[in-house]
Coordinates of C-alpha atoms in Angstrom, one line a residue:
X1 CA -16.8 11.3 -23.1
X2 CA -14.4 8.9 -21.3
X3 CA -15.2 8.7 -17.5
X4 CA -13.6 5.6 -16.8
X5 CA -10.3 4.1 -16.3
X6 CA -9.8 1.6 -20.1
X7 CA -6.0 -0.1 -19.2
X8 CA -5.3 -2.1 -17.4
X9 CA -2.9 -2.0 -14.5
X10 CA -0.2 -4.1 -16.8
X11 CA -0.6 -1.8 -19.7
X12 CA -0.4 1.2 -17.6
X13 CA 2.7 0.0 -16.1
X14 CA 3.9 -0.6 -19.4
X15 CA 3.3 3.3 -20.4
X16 CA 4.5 4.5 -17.2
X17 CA 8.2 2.6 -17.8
X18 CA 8.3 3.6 -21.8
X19 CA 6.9 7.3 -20.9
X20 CA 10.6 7.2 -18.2
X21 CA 9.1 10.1 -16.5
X22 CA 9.5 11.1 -12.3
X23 CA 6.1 10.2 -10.3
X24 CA 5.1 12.0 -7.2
X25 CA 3.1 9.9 -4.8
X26 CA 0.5 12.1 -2.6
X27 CA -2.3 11.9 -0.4
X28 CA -4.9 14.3 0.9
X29 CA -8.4 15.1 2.1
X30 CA -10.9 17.7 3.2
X31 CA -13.8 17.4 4.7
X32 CA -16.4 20.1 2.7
X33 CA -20.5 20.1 2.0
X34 CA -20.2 18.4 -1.6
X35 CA -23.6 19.2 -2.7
X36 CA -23.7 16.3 -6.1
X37 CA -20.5 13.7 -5.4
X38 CA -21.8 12.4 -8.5
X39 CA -21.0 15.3 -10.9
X40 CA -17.6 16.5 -8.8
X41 CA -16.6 12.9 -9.5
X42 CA -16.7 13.0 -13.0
X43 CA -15.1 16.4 -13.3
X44 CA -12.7 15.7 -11.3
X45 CA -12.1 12.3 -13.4
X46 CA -11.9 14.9 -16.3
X47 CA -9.4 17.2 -15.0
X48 CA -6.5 14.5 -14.2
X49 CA -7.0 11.9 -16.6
X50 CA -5.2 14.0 -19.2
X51 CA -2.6 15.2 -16.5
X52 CA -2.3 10.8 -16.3
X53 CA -3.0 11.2 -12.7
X54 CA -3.2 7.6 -11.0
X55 CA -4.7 6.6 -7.9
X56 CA -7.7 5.5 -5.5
X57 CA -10.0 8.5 -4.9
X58 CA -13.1 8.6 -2.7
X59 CA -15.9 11.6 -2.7
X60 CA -18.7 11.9 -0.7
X61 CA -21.0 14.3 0.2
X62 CA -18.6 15.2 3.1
X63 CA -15.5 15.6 1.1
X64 CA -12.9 14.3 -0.3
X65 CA -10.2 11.3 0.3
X66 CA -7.5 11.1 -1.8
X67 CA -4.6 8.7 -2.6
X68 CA -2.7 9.1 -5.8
X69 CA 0.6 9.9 -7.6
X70 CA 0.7 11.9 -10.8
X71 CA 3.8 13.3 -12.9
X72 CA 6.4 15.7 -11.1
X73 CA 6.5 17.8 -14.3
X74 CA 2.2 18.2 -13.9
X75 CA 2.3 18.5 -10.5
X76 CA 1.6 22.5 -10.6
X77 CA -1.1 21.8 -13.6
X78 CA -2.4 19.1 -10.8
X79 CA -2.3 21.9 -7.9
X80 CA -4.1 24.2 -10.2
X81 CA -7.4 21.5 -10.6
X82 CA -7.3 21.7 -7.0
X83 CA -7.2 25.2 -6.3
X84 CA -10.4 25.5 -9.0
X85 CA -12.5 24.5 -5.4
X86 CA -12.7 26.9 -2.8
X87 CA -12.4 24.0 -0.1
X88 CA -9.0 22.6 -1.8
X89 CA -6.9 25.8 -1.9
X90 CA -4.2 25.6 -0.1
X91 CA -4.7 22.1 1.6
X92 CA -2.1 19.9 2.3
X93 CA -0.7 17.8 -0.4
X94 CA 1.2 14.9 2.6
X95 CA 4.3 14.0 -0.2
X96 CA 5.4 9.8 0.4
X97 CA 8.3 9.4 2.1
X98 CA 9.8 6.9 -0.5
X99 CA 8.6 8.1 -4.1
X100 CA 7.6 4.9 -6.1
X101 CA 6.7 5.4 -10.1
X102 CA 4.7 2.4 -10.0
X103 CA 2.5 3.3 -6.5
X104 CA -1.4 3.4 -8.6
X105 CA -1.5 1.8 -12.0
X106 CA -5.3 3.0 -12.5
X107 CA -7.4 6.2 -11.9
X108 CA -10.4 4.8 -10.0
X109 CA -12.3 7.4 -8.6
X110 CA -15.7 6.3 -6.8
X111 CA -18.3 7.9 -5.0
X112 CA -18.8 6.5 -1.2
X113 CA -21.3 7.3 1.2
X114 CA -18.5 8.3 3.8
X115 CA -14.7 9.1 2.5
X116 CA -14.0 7.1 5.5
X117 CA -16.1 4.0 7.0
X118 CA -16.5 5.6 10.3
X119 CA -19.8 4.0 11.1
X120 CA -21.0 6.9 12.7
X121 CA -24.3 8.9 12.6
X122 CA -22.6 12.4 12.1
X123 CA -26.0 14.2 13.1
X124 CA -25.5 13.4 17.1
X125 CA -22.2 15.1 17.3
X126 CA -20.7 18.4 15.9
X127 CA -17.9 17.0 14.0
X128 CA -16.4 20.1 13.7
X129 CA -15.3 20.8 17.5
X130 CA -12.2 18.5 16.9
X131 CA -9.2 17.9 19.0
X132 CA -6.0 20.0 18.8
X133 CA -3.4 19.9 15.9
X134 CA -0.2 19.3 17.2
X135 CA 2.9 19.5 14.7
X136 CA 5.8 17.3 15.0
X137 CA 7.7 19.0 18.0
X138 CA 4.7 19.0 19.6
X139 CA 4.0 15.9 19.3
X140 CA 7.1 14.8 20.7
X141 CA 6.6 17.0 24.1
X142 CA 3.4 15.8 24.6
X143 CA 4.7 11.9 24.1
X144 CA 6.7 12.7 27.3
X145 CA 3.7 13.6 29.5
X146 CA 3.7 11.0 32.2
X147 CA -0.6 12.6 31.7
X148 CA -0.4 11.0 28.1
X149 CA -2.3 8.3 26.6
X150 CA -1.1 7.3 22.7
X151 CA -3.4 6.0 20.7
X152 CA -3.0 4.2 17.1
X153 CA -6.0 4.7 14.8
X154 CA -5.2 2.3 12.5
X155 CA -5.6 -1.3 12.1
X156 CA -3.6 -4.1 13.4
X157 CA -1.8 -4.8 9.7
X158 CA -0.5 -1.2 9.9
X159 CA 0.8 -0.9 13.4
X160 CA 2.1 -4.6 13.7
X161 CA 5.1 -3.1 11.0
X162 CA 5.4 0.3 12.6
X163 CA 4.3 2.8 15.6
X164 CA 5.5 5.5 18.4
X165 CA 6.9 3.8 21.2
X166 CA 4.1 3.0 23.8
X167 CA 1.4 3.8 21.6
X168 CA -2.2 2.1 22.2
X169 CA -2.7 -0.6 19.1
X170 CA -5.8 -2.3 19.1
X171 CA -6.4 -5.1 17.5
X172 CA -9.0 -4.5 14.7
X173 CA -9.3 -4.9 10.8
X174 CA -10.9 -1.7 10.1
X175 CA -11.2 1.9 11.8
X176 CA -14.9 1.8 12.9
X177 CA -14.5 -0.9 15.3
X178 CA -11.5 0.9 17.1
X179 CA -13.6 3.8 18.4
X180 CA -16.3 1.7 20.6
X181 CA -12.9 -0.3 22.3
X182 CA -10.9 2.9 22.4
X183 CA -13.9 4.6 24.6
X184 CA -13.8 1.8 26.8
X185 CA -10.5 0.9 27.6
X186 CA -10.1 4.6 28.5
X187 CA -12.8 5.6 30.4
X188 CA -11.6 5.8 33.5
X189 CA -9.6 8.2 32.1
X190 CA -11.6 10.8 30.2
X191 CA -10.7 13.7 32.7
X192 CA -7.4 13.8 34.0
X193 CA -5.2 12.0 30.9
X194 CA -4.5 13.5 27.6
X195 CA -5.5 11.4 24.9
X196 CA -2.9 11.5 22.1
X197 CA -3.9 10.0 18.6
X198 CA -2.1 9.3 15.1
X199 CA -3.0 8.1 12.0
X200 CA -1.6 7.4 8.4
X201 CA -2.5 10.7 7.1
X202 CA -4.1 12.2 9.8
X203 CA -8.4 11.6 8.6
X204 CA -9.0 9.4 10.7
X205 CA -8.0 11.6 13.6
X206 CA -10.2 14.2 12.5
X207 CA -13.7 12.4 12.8
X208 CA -12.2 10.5 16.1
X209 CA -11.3 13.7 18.0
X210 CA -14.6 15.0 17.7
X211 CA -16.4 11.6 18.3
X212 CA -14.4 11.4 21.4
X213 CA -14.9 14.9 22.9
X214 CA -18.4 14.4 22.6
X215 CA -18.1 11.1 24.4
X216 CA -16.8 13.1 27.5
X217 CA -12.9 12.9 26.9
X218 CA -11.9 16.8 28.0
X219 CA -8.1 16.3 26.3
X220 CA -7.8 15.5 23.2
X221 CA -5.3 15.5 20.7
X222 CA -4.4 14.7 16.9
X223 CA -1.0 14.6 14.9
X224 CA -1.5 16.8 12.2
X225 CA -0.6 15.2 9.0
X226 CA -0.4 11.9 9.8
X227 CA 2.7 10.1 10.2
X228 CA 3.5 10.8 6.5
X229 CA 4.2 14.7 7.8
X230 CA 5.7 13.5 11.2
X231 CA 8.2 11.6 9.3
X232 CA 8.7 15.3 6.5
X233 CA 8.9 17.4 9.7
X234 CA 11.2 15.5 11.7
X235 CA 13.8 15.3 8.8
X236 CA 13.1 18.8 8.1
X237 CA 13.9 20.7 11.4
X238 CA 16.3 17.7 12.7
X239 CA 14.0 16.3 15.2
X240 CA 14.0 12.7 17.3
X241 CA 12.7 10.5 15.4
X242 CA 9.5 8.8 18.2
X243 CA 8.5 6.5 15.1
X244 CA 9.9 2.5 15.0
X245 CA 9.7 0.9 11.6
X246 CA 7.5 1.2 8.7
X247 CA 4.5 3.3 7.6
X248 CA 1.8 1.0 6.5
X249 CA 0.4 3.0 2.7
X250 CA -2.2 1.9 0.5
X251 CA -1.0 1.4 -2.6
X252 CA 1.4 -0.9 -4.1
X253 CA 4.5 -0.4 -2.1
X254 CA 3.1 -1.4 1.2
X255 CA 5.2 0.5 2.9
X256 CA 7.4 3.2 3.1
X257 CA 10.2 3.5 5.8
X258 CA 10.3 6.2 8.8
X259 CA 13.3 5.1 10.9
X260 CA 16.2 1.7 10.1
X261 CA 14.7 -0.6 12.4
X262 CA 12.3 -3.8 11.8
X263 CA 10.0 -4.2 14.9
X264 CA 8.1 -7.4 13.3
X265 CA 8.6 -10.6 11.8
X266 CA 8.1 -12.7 8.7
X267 CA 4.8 -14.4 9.7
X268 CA 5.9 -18.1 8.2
X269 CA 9.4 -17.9 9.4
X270 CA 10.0 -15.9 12.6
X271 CA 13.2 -13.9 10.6
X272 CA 13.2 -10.1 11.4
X273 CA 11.0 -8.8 8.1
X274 CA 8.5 -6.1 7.7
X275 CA 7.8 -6.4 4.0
X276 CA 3.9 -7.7 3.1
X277 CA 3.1 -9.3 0.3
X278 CA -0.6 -10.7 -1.2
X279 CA -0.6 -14.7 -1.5
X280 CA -0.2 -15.8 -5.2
X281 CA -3.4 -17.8 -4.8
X282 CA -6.1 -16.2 -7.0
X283 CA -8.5 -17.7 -4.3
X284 CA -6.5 -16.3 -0.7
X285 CA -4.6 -13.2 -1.7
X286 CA -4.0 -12.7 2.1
X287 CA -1.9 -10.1 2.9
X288 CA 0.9 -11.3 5.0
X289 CA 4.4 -10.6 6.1
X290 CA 6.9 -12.6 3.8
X291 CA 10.5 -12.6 4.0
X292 CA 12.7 -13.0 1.1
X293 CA 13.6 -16.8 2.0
X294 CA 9.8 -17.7 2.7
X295 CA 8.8 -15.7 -1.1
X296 CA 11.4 -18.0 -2.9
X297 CA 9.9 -21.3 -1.0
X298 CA 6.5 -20.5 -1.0
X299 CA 6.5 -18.8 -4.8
X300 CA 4.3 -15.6 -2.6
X301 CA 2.0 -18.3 -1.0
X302 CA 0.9 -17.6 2.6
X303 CA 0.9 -21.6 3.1
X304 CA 1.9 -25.2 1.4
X305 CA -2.0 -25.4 0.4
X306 CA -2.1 -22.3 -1.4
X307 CA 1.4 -23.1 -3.0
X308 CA -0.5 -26.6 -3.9
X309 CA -3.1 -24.4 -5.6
X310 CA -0.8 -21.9 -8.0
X311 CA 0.5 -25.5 -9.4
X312 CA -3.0 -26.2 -10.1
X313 CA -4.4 -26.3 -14.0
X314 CA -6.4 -23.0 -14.6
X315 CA -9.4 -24.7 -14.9
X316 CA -8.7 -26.3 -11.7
X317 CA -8.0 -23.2 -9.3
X318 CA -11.1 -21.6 -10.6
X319 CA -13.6 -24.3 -9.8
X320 CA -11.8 -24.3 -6.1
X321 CA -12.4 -20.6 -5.6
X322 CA -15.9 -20.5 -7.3
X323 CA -18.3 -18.9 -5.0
X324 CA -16.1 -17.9 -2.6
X325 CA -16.1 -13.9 -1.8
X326 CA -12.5 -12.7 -0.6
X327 CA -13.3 -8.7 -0.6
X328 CA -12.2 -7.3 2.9
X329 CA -11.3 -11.0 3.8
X330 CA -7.6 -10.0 2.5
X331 CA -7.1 -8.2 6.0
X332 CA -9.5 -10.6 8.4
X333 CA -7.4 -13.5 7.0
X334 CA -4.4 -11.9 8.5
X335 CA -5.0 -13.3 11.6
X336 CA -5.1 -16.8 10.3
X337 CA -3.4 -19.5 12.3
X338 CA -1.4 -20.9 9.7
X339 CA 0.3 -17.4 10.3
X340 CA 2.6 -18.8 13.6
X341 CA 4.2 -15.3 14.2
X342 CA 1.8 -12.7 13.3
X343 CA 1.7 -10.0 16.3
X344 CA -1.5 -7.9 17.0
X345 CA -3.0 -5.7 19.3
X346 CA -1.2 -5.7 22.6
X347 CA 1.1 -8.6 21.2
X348 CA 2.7 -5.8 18.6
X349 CA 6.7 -5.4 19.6
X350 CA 7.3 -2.3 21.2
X351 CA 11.1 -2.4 20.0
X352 CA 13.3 -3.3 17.3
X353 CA 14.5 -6.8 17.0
X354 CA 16.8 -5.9 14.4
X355 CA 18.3 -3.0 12.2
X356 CA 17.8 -2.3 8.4
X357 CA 20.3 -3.9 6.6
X358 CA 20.8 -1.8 2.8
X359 CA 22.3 -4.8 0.3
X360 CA 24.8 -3.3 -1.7
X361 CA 24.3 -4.3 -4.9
X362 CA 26.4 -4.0 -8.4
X363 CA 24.3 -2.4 -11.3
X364 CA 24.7 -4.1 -14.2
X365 CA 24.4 -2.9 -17.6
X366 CA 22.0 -4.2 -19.5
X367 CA 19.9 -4.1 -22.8
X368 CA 16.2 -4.5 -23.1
X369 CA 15.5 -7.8 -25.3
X370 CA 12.2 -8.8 -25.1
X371 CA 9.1 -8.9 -22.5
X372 CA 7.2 -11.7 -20.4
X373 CA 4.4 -13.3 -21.3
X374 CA 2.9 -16.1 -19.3
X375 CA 4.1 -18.9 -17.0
X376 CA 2.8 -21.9 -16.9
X377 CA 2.8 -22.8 -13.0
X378 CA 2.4 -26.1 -13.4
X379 CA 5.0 -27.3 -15.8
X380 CA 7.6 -24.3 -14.5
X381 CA 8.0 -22.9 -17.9
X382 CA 7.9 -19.3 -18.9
X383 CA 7.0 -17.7 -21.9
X384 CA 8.6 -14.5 -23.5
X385 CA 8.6 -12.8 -27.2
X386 CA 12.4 -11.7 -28.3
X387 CA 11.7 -8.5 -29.9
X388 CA 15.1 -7.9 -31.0
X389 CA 19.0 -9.3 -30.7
X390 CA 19.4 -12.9 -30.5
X391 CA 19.7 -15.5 -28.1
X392 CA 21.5 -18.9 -27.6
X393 CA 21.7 -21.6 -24.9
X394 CA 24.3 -20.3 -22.6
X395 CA 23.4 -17.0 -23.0
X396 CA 22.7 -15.5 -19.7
X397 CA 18.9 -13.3 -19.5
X398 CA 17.7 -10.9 -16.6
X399 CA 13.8 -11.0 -15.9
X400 CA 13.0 -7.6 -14.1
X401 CA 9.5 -6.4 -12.9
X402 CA 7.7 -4.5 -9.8
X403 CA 6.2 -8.3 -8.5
X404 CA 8.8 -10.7 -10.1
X405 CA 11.7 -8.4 -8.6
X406 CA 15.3 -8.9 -10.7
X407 CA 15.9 -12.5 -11.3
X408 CA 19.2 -14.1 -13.5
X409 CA 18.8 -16.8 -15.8
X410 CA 21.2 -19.2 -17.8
X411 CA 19.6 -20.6 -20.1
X412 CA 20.5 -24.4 -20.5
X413 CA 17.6 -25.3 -22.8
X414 CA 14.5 -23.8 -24.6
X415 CA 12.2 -24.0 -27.0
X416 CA 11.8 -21.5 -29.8
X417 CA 8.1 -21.4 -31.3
X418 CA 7.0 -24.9 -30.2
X419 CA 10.1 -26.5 -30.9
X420 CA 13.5 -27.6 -29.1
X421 CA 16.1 -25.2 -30.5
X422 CA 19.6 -24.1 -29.6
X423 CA 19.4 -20.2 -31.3
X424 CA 16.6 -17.5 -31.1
X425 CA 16.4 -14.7 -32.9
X426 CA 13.7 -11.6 -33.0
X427 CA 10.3 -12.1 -33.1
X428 CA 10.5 -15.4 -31.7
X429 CA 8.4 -17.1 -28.9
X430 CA 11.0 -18.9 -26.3
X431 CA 9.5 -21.0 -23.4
X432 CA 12.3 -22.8 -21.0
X433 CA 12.3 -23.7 -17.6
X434 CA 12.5 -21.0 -14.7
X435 CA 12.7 -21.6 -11.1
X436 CA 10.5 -18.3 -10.6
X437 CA 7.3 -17.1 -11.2
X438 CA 7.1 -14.2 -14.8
X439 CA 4.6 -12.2 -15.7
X440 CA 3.3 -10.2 -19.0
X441 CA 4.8 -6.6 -17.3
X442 CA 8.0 -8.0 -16.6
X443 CA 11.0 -7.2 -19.4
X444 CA 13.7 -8.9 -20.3
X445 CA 17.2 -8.1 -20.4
X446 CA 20.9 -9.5 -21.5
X447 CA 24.0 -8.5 -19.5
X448 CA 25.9 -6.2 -21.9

């Protein structure tokens, strides 16, 4: 019986693009009494693996926390598993903003103590006397209380790239150490202020009201949904849009955006940018703010010593990052000073420096040719296997993949199966010098 994921995330991004079908990228979670987390894991595990659901799934015995995406032509065989538990019917499913097939590229559902690290000892407050849903027009009239404190509940990686104007963004790298600061830096104010919170999806919210009720605070008040059904509802019944920039998510797009402006920059450059990316270095994978200039300098290096390391022999990079534990670093490291215009906490811009701008680009025909299948850092040179046509120097070749982006390539010299050559045909092995980084999901093209 198969209760784990066996792909990996490049062959499941293989099937995902050969399979051509529409994914829906959801999140959701409800807080329940799960008697054995163990057994609901594996039956839930069960239930979508055949429906090729994808995602990051937590279950505790308090509930359930859910990120995932999962076929739009399963999506009512999906609702159906969830409506099998009485605590699941009818929840909210919060549908992204921007639909992404390539979101999860695994099913990895674990079993946590908590479905979110909290840090709390749930047994000294009733954490079901919560604060007060308020939809999206709601929301909005309460923003304009002069009475109104807004808090963001995330961390300083999500609200450094997008918030409501005004809002409260403390500076912390994970939700449990917001609540302690929160209660002090509004105590004097636990009476005669409403406090106003928001979160991604809207769990976080839910644990903090009650936490803070119980600490004394006799206003309190949650955005129901999240930001994710702020930005549905506002587009839905035409409403202001209180929300600057991007929507920090979880999964690989990083992002998804709620209104066209950029309130934070590209932390190596100072440009206007609100894109992250994970350093390239095996040994760092920091996540960081990297504009499009910076990713072609740097190769997706946070620094010149990480973009020393990717140029490293193998053998070389692994002795340097032997021993070393990176885990929940990725975030911590966000902060590093090598990072001359990263903005936290009360340093976050409260307006836009500058708008969207959509580059209009040309699609170009093209026909598949082949696939990537290693670069060699180092030495510059790529490595792909033509599976059909032909090839020849001149020719020109398009690399395309979800890290490697679309990159053009005329190709002045190669070599086909070890040796210099002018002509390729299918089912050869061709290496030649690229100025950009391939990898084994990325497909090749020719202009046709």
């Amino acid at each position: 019986m198969q209760l784990y994921n066996q792909l990996s995330a490049e062959e499941r991004l293989r099937l995902i693009e050969d399979a051509g079908q529409r994914r829906l990228t959801l999140s959701f979670y409800s807080y329940a009494n799960i008697e054995n987390p163990k057994q609901f894991r594996d039956d839930l595990f069960l239930a979508w693996n055949p429906l090729d659901v994808l995602g990051r799934i937590y279950v505790a015995h308090e509930g359930i926390n859910a990120q995932l995406s999962v076929p739009a032509n399963y999506f009512e065989a999906f609702k159906a598993t969830l409506d099998a538990y009485d605590f699941m019917q009818g929840m909210r499913l919060n549908i992204a903003v921007e639909q992404d097939d390539f979101s999860f590229l695994k099913l990895t559902i674990k079993v946590r103590n908590k479905i979110v690290a909290d840090g709390l000892n749930d047994e000294t407050f009733d954490v079901t006397n919560k604060g007060v849903h308020l939809k999206a027009n709601e929301f909005n009239q309460l923003l304009q209380d002069p009475n109104t404190i807004v808090v963001d509940m995330r961390n300083h990686y999500e609200s450094e790239i997008g918030h409501f104007v005004g809002a409260i963004t403390p500076d912390v790298e994970t939700f449990r150490e917001s609540l302690p600061i929160i209660e002090n830096q509004l105590k004097e104010h636990k009476e005669d202020k409403n406090l106003l919170m928001y979160c991604t999806g809207g769990i976080r919210c839910e644990k903090a009201s009650a936490y803070f009720k119980h600490k004394g605070f006799k206003n309190v008040f949650q955005l129901e949904g999240g930001i994710i059904e702020y930005a549905r509802q506002v587009k839905a019944q035409g409403l202001e849009n209180k929300f600057i920039g991007k929507n920090f998510v979880f999964d690989q797009r990083l992002g998804e955006r709620i209104s066209d402006d950029i309130i934070s920059q590209c932390h190596q450059c100072g440009k206007p940018c609100d894109d992250h990316t994970n350093c390239a270095n095996d040994g760092c994978h920091l996540l960081f703010i990297q504009c499009e200039d910076c990713k072609a300098k740097y190769e997706n290096c946070c620094s010149a010593e990480c973009h020393e390391v990717i140029h490293l022999p193998l053998e070389e990079q692994v002795k340097l990052r032997r021993g070393i534990q990176i885990g929940n670093k990725i975030f911590r490291k966000g902060k590093s000073e090598k990072l001359v215009f990263k903005k936290s906490g009360e340093h976050v811009l409260q307006h836009p420096i500058a708008p969207v701008t959509e580059t209009k680009t040309t699609k170009i025909k093209k026909l598949r040719i082949g696939k990537g299948e290693h670069y060699y850092s180092k030495s510059q040179v790529g490595l792909f296997i033509l599976e059909n046509e032909s090839l020849k120097i001149g020719d020109t070749i398009i690399f395309q993949g979800p890290s490697t982006g679309t990159q053009t390539h005329v190709i002045t010299q190669m070599k086909v199966n070890g040796t210099d050559a002018t002509s390729a045909k299918a089912g050869d092995k061709i290496t030649m010098p690229l100025a950009f980084k391939i990898r084994s999901s990325d497909k090749v093209y020719i202009p046709v």
